[in-house]
Tab-separated table of C-alpha atoms in Angstrom:
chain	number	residue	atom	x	y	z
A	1	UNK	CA	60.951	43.060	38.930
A	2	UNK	CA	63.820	44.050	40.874
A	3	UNK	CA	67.176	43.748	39.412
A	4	UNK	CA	70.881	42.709	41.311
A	5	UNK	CA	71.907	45.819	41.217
A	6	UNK	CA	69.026	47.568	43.308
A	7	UNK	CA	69.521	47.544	47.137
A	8	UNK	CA	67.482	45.175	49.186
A	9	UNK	CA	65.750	47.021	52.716
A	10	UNK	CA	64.363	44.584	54.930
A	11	UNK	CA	62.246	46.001	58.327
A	12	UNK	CA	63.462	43.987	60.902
A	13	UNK	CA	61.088	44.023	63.899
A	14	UNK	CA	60.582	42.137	67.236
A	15	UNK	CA	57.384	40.916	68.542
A	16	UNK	CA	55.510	42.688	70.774
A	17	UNK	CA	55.497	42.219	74.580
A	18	UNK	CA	54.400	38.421	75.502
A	19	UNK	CA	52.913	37.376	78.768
A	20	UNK	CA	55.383	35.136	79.131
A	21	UNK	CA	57.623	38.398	78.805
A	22	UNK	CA	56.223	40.067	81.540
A	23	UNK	CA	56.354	37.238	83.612
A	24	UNK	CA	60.599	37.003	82.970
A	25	UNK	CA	59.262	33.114	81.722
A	26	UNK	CA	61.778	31.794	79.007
A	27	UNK	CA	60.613	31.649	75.661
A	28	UNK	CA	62.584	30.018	73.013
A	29	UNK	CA	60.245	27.913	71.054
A	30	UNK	CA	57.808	27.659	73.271
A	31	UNK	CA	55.122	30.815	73.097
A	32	UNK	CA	52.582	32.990	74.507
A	33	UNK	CA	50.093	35.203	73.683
A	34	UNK	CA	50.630	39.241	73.594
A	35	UNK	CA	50.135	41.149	76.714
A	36	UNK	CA	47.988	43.867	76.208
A	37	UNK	CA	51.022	46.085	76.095
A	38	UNK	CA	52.258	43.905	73.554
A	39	UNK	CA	48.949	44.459	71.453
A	40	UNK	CA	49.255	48.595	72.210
A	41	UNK	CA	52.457	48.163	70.824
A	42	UNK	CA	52.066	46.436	68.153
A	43	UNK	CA	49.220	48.794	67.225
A	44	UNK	CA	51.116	52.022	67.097
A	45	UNK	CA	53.953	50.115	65.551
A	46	UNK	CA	51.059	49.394	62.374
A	47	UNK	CA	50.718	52.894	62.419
A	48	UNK	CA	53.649	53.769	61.714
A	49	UNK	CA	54.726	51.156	59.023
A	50	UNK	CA	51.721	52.360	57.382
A	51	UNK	CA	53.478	55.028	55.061
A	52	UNK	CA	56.828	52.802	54.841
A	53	UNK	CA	55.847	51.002	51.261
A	54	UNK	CA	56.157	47.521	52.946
A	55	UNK	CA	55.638	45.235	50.243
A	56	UNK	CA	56.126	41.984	51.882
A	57	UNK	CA	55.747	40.669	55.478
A	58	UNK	CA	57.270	37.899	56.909
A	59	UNK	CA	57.528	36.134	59.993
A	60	UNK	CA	58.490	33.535	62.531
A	61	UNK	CA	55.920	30.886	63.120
A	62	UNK	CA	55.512	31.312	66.912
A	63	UNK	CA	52.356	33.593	67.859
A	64	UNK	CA	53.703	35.833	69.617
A	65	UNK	CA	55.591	37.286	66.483
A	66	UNK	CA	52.635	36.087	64.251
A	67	UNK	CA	49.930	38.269	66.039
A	68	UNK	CA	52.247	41.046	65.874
A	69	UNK	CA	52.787	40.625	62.266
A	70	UNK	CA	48.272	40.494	62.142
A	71	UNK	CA	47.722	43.498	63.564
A	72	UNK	CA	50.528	45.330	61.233
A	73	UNK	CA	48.794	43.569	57.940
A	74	UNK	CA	45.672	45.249	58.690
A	75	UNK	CA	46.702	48.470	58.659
A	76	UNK	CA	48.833	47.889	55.316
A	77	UNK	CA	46.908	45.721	53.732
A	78	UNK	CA	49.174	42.602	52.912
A	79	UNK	CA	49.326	39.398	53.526
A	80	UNK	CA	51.678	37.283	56.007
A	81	UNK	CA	54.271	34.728	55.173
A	82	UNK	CA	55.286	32.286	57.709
A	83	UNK	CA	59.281	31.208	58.372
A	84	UNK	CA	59.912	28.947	61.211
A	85	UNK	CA	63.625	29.602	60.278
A	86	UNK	CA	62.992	33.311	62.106
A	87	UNK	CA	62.156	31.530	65.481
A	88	UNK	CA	63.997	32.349	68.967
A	89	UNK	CA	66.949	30.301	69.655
A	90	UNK	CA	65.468	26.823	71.038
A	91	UNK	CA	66.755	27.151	75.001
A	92	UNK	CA	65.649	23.112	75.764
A	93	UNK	CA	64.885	22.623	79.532
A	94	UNK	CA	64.716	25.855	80.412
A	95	UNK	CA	62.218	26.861	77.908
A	96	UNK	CA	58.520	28.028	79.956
A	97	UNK	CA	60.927	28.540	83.217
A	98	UNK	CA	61.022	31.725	84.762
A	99	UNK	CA	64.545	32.926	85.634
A	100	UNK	CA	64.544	32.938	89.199
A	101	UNK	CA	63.289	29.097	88.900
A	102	UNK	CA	66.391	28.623	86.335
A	103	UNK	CA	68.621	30.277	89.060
A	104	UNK	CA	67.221	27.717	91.510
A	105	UNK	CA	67.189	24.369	89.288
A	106	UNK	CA	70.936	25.165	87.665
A	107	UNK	CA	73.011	26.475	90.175
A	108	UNK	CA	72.085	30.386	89.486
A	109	UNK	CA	72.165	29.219	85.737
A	110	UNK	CA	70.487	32.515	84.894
A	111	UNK	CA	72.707	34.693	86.275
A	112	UNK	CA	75.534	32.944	85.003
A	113	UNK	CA	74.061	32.946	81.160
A	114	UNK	CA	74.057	36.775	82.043
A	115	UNK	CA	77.378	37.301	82.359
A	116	UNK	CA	78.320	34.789	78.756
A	117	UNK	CA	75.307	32.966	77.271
A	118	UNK	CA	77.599	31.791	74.499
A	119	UNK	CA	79.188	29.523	77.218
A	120	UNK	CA	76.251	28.175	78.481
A	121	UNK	CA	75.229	24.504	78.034
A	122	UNK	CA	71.750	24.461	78.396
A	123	UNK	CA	70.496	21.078	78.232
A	124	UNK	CA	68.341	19.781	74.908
A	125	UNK	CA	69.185	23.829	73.700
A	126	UNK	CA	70.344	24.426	70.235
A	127	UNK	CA	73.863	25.307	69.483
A	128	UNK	CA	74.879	28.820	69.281
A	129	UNK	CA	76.503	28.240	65.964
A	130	UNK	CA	73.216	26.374	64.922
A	131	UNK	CA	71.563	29.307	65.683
A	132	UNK	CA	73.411	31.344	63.941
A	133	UNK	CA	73.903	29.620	60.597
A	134	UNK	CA	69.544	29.166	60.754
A	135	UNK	CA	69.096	33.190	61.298
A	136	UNK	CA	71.886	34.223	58.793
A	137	UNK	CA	71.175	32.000	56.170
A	138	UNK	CA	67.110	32.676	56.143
A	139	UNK	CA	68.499	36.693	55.976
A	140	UNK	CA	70.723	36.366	53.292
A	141	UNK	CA	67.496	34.394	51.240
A	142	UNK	CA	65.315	37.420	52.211
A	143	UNK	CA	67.621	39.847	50.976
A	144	UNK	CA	67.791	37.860	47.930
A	145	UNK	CA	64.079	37.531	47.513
A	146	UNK	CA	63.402	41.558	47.865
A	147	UNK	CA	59.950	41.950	45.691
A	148	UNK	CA	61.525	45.380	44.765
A	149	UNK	CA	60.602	47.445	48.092
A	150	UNK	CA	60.969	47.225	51.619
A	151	UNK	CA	60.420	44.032	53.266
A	152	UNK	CA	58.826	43.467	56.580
A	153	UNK	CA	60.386	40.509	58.778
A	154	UNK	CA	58.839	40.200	62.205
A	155	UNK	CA	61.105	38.189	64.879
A	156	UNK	CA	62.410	37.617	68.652
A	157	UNK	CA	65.330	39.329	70.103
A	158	UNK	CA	67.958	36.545	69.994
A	159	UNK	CA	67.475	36.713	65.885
A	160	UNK	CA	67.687	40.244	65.938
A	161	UNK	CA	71.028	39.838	68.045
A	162	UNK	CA	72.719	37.096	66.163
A	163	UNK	CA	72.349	38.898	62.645
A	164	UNK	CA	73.505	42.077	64.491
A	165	UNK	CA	76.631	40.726	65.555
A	166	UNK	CA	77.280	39.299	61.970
A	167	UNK	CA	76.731	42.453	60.374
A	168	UNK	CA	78.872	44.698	63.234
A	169	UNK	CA	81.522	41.853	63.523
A	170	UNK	CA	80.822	42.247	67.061
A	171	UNK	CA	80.937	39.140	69.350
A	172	UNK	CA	77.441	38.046	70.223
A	173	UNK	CA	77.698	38.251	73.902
A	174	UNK	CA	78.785	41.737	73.488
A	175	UNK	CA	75.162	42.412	71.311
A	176	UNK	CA	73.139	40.346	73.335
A	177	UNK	CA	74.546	42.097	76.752
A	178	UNK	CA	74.687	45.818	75.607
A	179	UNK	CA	72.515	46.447	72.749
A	180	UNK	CA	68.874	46.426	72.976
A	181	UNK	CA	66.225	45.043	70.780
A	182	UNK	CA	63.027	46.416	72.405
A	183	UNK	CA	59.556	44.879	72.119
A	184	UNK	CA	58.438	46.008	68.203
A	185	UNK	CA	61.411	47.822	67.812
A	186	UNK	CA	62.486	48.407	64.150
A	187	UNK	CA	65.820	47.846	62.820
A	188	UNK	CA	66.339	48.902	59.389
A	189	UNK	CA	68.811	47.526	56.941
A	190	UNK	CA	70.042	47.459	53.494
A	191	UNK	CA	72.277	45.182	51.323
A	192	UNK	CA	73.640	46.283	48.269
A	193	UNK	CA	76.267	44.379	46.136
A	194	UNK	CA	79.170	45.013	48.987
A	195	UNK	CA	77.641	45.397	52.156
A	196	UNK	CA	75.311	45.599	54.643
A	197	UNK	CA	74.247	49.279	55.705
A	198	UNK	CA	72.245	49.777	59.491
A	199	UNK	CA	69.774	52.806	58.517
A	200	UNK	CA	68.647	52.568	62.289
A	201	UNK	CA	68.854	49.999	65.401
A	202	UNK	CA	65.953	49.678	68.052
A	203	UNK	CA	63.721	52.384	66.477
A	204	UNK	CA	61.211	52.318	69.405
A	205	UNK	CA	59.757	56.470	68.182
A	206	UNK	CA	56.292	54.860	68.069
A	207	UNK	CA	56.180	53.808	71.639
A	208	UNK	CA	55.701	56.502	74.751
A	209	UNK	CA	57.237	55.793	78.083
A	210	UNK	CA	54.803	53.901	79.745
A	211	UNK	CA	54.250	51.599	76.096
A	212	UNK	CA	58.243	50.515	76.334
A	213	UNK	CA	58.770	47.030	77.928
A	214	UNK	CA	62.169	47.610	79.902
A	215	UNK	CA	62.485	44.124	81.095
A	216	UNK	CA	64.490	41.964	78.186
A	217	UNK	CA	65.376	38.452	78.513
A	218	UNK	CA	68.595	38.716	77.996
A	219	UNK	CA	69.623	41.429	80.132
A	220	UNK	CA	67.167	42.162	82.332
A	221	UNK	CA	67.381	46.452	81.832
């Protein structure tokens, strides 16, 4: 059993490419199936988790990040445990929109969320601060749950972002606009007793050119 004292390491990892991805369709809570990208992706990501010593893998409840998390179980041989407090941020009406129909229905919403989501009222959406207080209080309980070696937590983007920005005391529209968080990227971090230590950010190693998904919902690079 792990002690306090040892350091907690937690794998945090996006989903592979979604159709609705490659479609620039709004996510949020709603979901979608991988792409076959997303499925290439998430294969070569198994691959190379499978020398890691994951121990545990959990995940958000939506498919997308579930199949991801399938295809890396088989390779290492454990089993999945579901979260629905690691979903996206719920986006309300303009979840299963495209952007461009966003832009249309909203005044350029879109390209005005680009510029500050944080100041975007998106109607039936979840708070910001909502959101944030969900991710970062399911990530502190992981931490605290470590079985005693690295911990696999599959996830969307906007998760990824928010506990970024708490760990970097950066604002979030600063994250979500200039960092990225690639399709099955890997983010590795550890908490010891006084902080929180980034061992890498957007690992995408595994993936070639032609395997990265440039597009990303927040920023559109």
């Amino acid at each position: 059993m792990p002690t306090s004292a040892e350091p907690a390491i937690i794998y945090f990892v996006r989903h592979g490419e979604s159709h609705s991805n490659t479609e620039n369709r709004i996510q949020g809570h709603s979901d979608s199936g991988l792409s076959a990208r997303g499925i290439r992706q998430a294969s070569k990501l198994a691959k190379k988790l499978s020398r890691s010593g994951i121990q545990k893998i959990i995940c958000s409840d939506l498919g997308r990040a579930k199949n991801t998390a399938k295809i890396v179980a088989g390779q290492i041989g454990k089993k999945i445990h579901l979260n629905s407090s690691l979903r996206e941020i719920h986006l309300g009406d303009w979840e299963g929109l495209t952007t461009d129909e966003v832009d249309q229905a909203y005044a350029r919403g879109y390209q005005r969320w680009l510029k500050s989501p944080t100041k975007m009222k998106i109607p039936g959406a979840e708070t910001v601060p909502q959101f944030h207080k969900r991710v970062r209080t399911v990530a502190e309980s992981l931490f605290d749950q470590h079985p005693g070696g690295p911990t696999l937590v599959v996830t969307h983007g906007g998760v990824i972002a928010s506990l970024l920005s708490y760990w970097l005391r950066a604002d979030f529209d600063y994250v979500l606009l200039n960092l990225r968080v690639d399709n099955t990227s890997v983010t590795v971090v550890e908490r010891n007793a006084f902080r929180h230590k980034i061992h890498c950010l957007n690992d995408v190693s595994h993936l070639s050119a032609k395997d990265l998904s440039r597009k990303n919902i927040f920023t559109e690079r």
